[in-house]
PDB file of C-alpha atoms in Angstrom:
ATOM      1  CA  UNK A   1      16.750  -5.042 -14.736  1.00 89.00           C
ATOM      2  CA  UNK A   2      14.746  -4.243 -11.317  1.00 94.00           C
ATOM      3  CA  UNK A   3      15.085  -6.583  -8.737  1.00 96.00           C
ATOM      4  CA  UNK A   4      13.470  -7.322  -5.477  1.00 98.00           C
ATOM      5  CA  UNK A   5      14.417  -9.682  -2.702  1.00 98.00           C
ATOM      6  CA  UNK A   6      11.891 -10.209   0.319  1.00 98.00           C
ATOM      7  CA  UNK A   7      13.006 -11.422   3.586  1.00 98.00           C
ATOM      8  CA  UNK A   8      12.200 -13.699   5.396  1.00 98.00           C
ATOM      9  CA  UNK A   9      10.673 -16.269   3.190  1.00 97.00           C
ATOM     10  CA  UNK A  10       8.210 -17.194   5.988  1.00 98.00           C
ATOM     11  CA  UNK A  11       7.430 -16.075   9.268  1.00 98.00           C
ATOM     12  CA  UNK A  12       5.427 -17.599  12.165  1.00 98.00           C
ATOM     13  CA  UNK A  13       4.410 -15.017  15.245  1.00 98.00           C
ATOM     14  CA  UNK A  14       2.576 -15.370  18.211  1.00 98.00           C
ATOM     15  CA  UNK A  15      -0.659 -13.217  19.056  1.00 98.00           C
ATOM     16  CA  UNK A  16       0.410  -9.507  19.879  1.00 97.00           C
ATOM     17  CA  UNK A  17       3.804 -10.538  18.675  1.00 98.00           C
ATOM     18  CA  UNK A  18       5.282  -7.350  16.502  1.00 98.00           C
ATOM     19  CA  UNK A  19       7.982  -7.790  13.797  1.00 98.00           C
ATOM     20  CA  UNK A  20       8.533  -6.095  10.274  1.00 98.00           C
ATOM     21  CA  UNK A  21       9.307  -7.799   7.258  1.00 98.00           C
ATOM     22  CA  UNK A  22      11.836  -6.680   4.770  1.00 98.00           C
ATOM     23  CA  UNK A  23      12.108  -5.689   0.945  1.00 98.00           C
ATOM     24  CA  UNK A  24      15.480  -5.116  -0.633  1.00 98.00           C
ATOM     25  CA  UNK A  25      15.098  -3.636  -4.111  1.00 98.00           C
ATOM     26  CA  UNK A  26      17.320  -2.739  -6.743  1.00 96.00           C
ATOM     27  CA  UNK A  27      16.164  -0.420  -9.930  1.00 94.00           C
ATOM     28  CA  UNK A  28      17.124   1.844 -12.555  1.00 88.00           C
ATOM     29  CA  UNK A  29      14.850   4.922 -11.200  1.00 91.00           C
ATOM     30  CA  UNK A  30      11.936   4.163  -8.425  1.00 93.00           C
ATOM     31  CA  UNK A  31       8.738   5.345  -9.579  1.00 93.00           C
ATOM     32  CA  UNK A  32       6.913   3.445  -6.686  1.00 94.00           C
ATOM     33  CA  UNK A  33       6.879   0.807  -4.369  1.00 97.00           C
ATOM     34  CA  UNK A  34       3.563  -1.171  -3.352  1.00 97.00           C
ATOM     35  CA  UNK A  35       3.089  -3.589  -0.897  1.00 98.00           C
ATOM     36  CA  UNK A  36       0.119  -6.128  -1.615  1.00 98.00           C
ATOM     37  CA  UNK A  37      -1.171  -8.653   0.633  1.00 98.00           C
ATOM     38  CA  UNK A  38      -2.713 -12.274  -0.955  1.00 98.00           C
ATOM     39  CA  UNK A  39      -4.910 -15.019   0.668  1.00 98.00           C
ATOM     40  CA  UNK A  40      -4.035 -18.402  -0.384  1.00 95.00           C
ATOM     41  CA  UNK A  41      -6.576 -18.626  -3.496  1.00 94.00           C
ATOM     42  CA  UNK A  42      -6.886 -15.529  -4.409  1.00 96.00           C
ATOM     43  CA  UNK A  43      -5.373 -12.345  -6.073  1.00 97.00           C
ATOM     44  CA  UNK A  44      -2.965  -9.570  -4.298  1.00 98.00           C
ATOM     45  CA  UNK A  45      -4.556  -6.655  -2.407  1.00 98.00           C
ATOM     46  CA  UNK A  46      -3.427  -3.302  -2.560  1.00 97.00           C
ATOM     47  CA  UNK A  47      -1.663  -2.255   0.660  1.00 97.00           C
ATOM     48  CA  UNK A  48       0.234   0.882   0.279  1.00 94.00           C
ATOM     49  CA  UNK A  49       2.348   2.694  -2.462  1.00 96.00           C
ATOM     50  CA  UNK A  50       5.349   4.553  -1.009  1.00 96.00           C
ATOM     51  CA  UNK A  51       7.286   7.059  -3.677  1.00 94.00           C
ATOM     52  CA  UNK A  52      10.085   8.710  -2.062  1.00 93.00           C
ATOM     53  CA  UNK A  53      13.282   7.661   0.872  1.00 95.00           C
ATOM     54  CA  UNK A  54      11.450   8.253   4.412  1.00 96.00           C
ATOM     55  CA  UNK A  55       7.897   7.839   3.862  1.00 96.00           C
ATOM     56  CA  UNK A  56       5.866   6.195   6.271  1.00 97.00           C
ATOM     57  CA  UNK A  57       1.899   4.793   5.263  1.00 97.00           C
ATOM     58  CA  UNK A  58       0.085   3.482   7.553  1.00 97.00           C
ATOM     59  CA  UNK A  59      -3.154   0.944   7.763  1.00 95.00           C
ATOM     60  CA  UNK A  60      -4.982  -0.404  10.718  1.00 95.00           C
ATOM     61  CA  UNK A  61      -1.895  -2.309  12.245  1.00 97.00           C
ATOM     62  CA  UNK A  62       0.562  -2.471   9.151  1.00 98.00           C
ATOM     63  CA  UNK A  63       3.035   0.580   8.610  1.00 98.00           C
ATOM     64  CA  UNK A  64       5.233   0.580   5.377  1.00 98.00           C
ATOM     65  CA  UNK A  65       8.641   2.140   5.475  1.00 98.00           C
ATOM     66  CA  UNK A  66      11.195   3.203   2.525  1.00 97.00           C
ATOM     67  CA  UNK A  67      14.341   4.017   1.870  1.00 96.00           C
ATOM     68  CA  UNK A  68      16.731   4.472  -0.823  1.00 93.00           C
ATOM     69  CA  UNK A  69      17.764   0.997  -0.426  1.00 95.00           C
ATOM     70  CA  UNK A  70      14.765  -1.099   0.765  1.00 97.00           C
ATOM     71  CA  UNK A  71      11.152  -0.914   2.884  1.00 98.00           C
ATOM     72  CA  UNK A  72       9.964  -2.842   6.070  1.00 98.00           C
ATOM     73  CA  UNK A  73       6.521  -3.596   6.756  1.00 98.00           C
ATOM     74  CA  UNK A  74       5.791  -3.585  10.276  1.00 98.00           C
ATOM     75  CA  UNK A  75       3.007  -5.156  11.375  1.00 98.00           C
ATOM     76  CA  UNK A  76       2.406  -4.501  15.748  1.00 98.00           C
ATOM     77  CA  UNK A  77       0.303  -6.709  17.747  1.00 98.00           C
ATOM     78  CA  UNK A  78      -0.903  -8.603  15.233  1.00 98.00           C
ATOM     79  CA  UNK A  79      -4.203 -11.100  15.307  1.00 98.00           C
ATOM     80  CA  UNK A  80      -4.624 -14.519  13.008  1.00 98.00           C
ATOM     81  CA  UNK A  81      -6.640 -12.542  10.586  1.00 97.00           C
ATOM     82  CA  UNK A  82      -3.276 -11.083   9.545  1.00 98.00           C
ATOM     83  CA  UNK A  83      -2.078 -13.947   8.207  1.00 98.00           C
ATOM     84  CA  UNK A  84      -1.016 -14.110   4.579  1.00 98.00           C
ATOM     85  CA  UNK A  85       1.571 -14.020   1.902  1.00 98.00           C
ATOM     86  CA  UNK A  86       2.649 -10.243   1.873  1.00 98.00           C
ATOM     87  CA  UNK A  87       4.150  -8.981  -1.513  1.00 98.00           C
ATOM     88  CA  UNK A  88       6.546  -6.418  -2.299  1.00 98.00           C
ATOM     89  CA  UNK A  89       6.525  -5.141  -5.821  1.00 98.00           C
ATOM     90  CA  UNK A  90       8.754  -2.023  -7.517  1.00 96.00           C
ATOM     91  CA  UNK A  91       7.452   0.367 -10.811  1.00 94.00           C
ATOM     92  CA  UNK A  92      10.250   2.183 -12.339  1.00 92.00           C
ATOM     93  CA  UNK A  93      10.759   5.000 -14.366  1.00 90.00           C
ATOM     94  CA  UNK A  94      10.133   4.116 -18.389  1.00 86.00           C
ATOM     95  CA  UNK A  95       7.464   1.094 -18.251  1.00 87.00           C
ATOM     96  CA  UNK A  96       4.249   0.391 -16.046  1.00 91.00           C
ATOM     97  CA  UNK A  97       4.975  -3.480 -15.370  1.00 94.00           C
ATOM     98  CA  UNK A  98       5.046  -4.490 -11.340  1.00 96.00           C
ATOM     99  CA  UNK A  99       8.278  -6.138 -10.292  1.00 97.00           C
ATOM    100  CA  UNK A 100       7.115  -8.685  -7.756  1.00 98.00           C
ATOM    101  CA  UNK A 101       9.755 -10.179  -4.969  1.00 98.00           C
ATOM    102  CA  UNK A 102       8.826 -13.759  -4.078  1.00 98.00           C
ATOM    103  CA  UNK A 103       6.861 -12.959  -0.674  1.00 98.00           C
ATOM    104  CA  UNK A 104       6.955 -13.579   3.044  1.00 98.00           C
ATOM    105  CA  UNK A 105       4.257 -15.937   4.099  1.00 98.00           C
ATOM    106  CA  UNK A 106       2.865 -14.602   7.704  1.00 98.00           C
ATOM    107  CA  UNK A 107       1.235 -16.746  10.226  1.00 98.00           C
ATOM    108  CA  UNK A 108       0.034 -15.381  13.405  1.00 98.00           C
ATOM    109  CA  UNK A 109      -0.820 -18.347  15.949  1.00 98.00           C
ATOM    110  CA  UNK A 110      -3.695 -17.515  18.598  1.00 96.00           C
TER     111      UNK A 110
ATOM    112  CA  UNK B   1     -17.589  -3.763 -11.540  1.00 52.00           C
ATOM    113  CA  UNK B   2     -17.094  -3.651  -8.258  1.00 83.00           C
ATOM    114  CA  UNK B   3     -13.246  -5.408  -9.134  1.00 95.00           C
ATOM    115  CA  UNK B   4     -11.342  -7.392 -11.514  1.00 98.00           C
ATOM    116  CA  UNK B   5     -13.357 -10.101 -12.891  1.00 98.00           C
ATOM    117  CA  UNK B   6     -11.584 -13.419 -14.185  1.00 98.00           C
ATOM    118  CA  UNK B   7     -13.326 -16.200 -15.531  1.00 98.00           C
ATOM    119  CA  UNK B   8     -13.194 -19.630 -15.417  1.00 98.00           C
ATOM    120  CA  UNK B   9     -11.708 -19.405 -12.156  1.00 97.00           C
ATOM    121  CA  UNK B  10     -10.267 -22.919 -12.875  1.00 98.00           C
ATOM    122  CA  UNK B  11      -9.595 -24.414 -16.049  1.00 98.00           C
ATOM    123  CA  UNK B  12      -7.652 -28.079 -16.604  1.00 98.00           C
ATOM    124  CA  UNK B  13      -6.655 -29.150 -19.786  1.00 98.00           C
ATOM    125  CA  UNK B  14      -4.549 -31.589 -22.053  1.00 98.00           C
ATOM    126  CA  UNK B  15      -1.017 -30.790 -23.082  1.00 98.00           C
ATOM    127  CA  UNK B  16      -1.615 -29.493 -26.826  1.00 98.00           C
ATOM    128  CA  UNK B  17      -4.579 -27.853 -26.306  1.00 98.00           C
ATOM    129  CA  UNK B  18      -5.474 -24.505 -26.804  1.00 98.00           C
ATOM    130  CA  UNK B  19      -7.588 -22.269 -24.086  1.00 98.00           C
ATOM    131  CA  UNK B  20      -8.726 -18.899 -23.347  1.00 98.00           C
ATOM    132  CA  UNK B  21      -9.139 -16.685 -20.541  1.00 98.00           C
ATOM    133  CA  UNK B  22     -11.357 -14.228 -19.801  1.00 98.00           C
ATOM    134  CA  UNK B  23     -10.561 -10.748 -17.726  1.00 98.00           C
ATOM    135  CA  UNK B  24     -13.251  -7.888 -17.259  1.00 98.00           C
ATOM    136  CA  UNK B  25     -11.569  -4.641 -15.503  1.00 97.00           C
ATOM    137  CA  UNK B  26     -12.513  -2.239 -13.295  1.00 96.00           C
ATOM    138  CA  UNK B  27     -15.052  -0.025 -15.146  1.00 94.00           C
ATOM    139  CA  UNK B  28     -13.198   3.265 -16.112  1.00 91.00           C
ATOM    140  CA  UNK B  29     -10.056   1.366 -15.861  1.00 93.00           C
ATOM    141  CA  UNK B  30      -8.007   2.180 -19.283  1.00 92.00           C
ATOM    142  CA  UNK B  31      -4.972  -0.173 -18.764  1.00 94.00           C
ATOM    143  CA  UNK B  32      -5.006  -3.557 -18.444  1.00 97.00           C
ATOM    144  CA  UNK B  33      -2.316  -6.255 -17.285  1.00 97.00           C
ATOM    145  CA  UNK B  34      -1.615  -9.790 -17.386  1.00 98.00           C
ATOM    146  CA  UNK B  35       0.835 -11.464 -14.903  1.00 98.00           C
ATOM    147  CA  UNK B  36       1.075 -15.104 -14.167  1.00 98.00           C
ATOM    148  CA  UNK B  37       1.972 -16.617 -10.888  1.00 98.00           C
ATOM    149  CA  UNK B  38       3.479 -20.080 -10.166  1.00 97.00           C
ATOM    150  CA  UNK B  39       3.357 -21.728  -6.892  1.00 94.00           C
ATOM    151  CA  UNK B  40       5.455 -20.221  -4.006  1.00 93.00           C
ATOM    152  CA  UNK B  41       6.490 -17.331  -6.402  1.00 96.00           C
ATOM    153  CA  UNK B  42       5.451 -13.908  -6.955  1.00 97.00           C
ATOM    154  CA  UNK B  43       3.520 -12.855 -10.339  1.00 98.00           C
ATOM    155  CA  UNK B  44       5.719 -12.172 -13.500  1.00 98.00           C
ATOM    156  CA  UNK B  45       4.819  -9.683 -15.913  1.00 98.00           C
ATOM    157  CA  UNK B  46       3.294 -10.530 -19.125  1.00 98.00           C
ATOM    158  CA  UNK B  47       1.867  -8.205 -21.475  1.00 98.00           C
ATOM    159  CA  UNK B  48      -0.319  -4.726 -20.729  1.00 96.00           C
ATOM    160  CA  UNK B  49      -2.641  -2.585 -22.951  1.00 95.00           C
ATOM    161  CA  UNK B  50      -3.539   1.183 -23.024  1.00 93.00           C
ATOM    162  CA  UNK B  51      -6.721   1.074 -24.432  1.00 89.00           C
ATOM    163  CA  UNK B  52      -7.103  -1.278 -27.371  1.00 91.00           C
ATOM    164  CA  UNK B  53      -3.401  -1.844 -28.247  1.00 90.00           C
ATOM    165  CA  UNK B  54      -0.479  -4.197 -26.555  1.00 90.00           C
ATOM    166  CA  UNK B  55       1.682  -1.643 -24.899  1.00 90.00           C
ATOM    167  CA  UNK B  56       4.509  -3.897 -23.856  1.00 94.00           C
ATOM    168  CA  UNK B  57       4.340  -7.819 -24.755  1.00 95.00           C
ATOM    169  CA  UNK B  58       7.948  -7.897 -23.499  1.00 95.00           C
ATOM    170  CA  UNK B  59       7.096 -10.843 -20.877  1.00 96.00           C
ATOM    171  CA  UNK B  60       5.096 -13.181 -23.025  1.00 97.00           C
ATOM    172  CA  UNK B  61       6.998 -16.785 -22.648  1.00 95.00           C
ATOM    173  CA  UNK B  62       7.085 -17.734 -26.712  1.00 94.00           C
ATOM    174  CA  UNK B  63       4.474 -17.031 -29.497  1.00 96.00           C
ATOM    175  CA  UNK B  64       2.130 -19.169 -28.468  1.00 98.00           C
ATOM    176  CA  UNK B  65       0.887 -16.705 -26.205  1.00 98.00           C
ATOM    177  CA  UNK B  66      -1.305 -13.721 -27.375  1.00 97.00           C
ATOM    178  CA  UNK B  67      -3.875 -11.103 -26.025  1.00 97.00           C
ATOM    179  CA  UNK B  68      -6.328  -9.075 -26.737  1.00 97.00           C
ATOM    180  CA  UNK B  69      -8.405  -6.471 -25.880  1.00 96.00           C
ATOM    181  CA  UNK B  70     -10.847  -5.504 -28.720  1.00 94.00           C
ATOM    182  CA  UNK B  71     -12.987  -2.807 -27.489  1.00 92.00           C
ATOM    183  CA  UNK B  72     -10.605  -1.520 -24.578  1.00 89.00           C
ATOM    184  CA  UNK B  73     -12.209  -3.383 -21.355  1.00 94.00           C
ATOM    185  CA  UNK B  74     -12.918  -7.121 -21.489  1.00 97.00           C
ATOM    186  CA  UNK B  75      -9.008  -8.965 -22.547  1.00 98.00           C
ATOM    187  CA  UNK B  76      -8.834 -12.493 -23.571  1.00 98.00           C
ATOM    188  CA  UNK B  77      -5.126 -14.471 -23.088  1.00 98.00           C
ATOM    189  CA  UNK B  78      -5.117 -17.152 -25.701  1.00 98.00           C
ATOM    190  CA  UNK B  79      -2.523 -19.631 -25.207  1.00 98.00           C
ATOM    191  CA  UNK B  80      -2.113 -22.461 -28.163  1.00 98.00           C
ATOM    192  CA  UNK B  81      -0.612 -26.055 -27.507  1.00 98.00           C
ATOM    193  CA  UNK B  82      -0.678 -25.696 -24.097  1.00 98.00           C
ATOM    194  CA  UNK B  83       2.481 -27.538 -22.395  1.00 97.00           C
ATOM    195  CA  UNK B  84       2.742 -28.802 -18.758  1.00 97.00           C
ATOM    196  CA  UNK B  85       5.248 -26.081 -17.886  1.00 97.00           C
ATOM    197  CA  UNK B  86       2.067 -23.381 -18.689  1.00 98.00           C
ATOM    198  CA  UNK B  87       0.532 -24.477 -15.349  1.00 98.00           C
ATOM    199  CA  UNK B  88       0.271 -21.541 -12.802  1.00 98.00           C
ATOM    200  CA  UNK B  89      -2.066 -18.935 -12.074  1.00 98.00           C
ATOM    201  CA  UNK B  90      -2.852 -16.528 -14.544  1.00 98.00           C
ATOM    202  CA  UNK B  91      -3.762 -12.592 -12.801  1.00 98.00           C
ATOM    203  CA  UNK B  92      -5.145 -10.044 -14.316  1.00 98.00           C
ATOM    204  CA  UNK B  93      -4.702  -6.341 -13.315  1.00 98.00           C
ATOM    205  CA  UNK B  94      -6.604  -2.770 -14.126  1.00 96.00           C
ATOM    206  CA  UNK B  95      -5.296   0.755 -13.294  1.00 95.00           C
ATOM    207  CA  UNK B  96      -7.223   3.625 -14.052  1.00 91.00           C
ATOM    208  CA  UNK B  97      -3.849   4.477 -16.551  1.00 80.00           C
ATOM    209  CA  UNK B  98      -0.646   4.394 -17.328  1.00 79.00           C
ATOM    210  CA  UNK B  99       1.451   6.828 -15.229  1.00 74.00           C
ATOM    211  CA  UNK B 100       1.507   8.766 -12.074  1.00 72.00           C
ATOM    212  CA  UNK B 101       0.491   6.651  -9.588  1.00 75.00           C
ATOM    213  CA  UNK B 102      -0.590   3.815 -11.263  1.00 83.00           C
ATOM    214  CA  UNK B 103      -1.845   1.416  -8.942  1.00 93.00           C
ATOM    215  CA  UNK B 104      -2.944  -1.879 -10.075  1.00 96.00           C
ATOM    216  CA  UNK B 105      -5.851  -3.822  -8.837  1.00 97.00           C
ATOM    217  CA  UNK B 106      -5.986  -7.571  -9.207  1.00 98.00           C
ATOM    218  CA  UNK B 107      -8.564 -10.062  -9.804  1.00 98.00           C
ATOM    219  CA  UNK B 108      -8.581 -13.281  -8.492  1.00 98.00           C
ATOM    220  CA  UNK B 109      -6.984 -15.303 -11.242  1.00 98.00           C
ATOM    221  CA  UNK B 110      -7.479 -18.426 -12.790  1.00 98.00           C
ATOM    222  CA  UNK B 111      -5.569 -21.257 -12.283  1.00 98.00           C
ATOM    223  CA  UNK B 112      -4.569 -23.186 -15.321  1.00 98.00           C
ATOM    224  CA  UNK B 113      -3.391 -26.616 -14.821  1.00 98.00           C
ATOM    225  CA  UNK B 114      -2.130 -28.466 -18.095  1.00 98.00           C
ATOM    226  CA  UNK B 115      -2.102 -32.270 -17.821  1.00 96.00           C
TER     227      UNK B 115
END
């Protein structure tokens, strides 16, 4: 059964303040991993889809990260309007469901 | 569409009741998914379709769930004698298929509360 485990569970940063959140997942064969980003109220945004161990995607001030093991999502300088619940989700070999981890809420004080 | 349409965006109703919701995919969009979502968690898997059929229903809860998709675009997730433990958000997803890339696009769900 796939599993994914985000870290941390929330986050609070200053304005300008980089850090990188993290997404430990476990599956039979990786097909993909996506990163999605959801405002309170409404449903997940795609991000990025990474496929293979050391690709990098990047996206205005977000850059997503994998490895055979787990990706980061590192977000530098970031503003307010980068606040949000950020979601990690895995697609393996044999079906076509999303396996979501529980999120990381971001807040980014001014 | 411009996106994933779901409608009613809200819906409250009494325990035993039975409701529908409403998703209209991406136009072009062959395969269609239904997740829910409860509070502070991420969504969970329900039940996709390739075209007109119910590829996987491995994540539907019990029978009182079903879905359908008709025509292959516009699905409908029926849920019969609702209980208070059916509350969450209910999210829809289209990709343009099944395989390769496959990523899904999400509309903005509706939130079901059962009361």
């Amino acid at each position: 059964e796939d599993q994914v485990t985000q870290s941390p569970e929330a986050l609070r940063l200053q304005e300008g303040e980089s850090s990188s959140l993290n997404c430990s997942y476990t599956v039979s064969g990786l097909r993909g991993l996506f990163w999605y980003r959801q405002d309170p109220g409404k449903g997940p945004e795609f991000l990025f889809t990474l496929y293979s161990a050391g690709e990098e995607k990047e996206k205005e001030r977000l850059k997503a990260t994998l490895t055979k093991k787990e990706s980061f999502l590192h977000i530098t300088a970031p503003k307010p309007e980068d606040s949000a619940t950020y979601l990690c989700a895995v697609l393996s070999f044999g079906n076509e469901k999303l396996t979501f981890g529980t999120g990381t809420r971001l807040t980014i004080i001014p | 569409g411009a996106g994933v349409s779901q409608t009613p965006s809200n819906k409250v109703t009494e325990k035993g009741k039975y409701v529908e919701l409403r998703c209209d995919p991406i136009s072009g969009h062959t395969a269609l998914y239904w997740y829910r979502q409860s509070l502070g968690q991420g969504p969970e898997f329900l039940i996709y379709f390739q075209g007109t059929g119910a590829a996987d229903d491995s994540g539907l809860p019990n029978d009182r769930f079903f879905a359908v998709r008709p025509e292959g675009s516009v699905s409908t997730l029926k849920i019969q004698r609702t209980e208070r433990g059916d509350s969450a958000v209910y999210l829809c997803a289209s990709s343009l298929g099944i395989g390769g890339q496959n990523i899904q696009y999400f509309g903005a769900g509706t939130r079901l509360s059962v009361l």
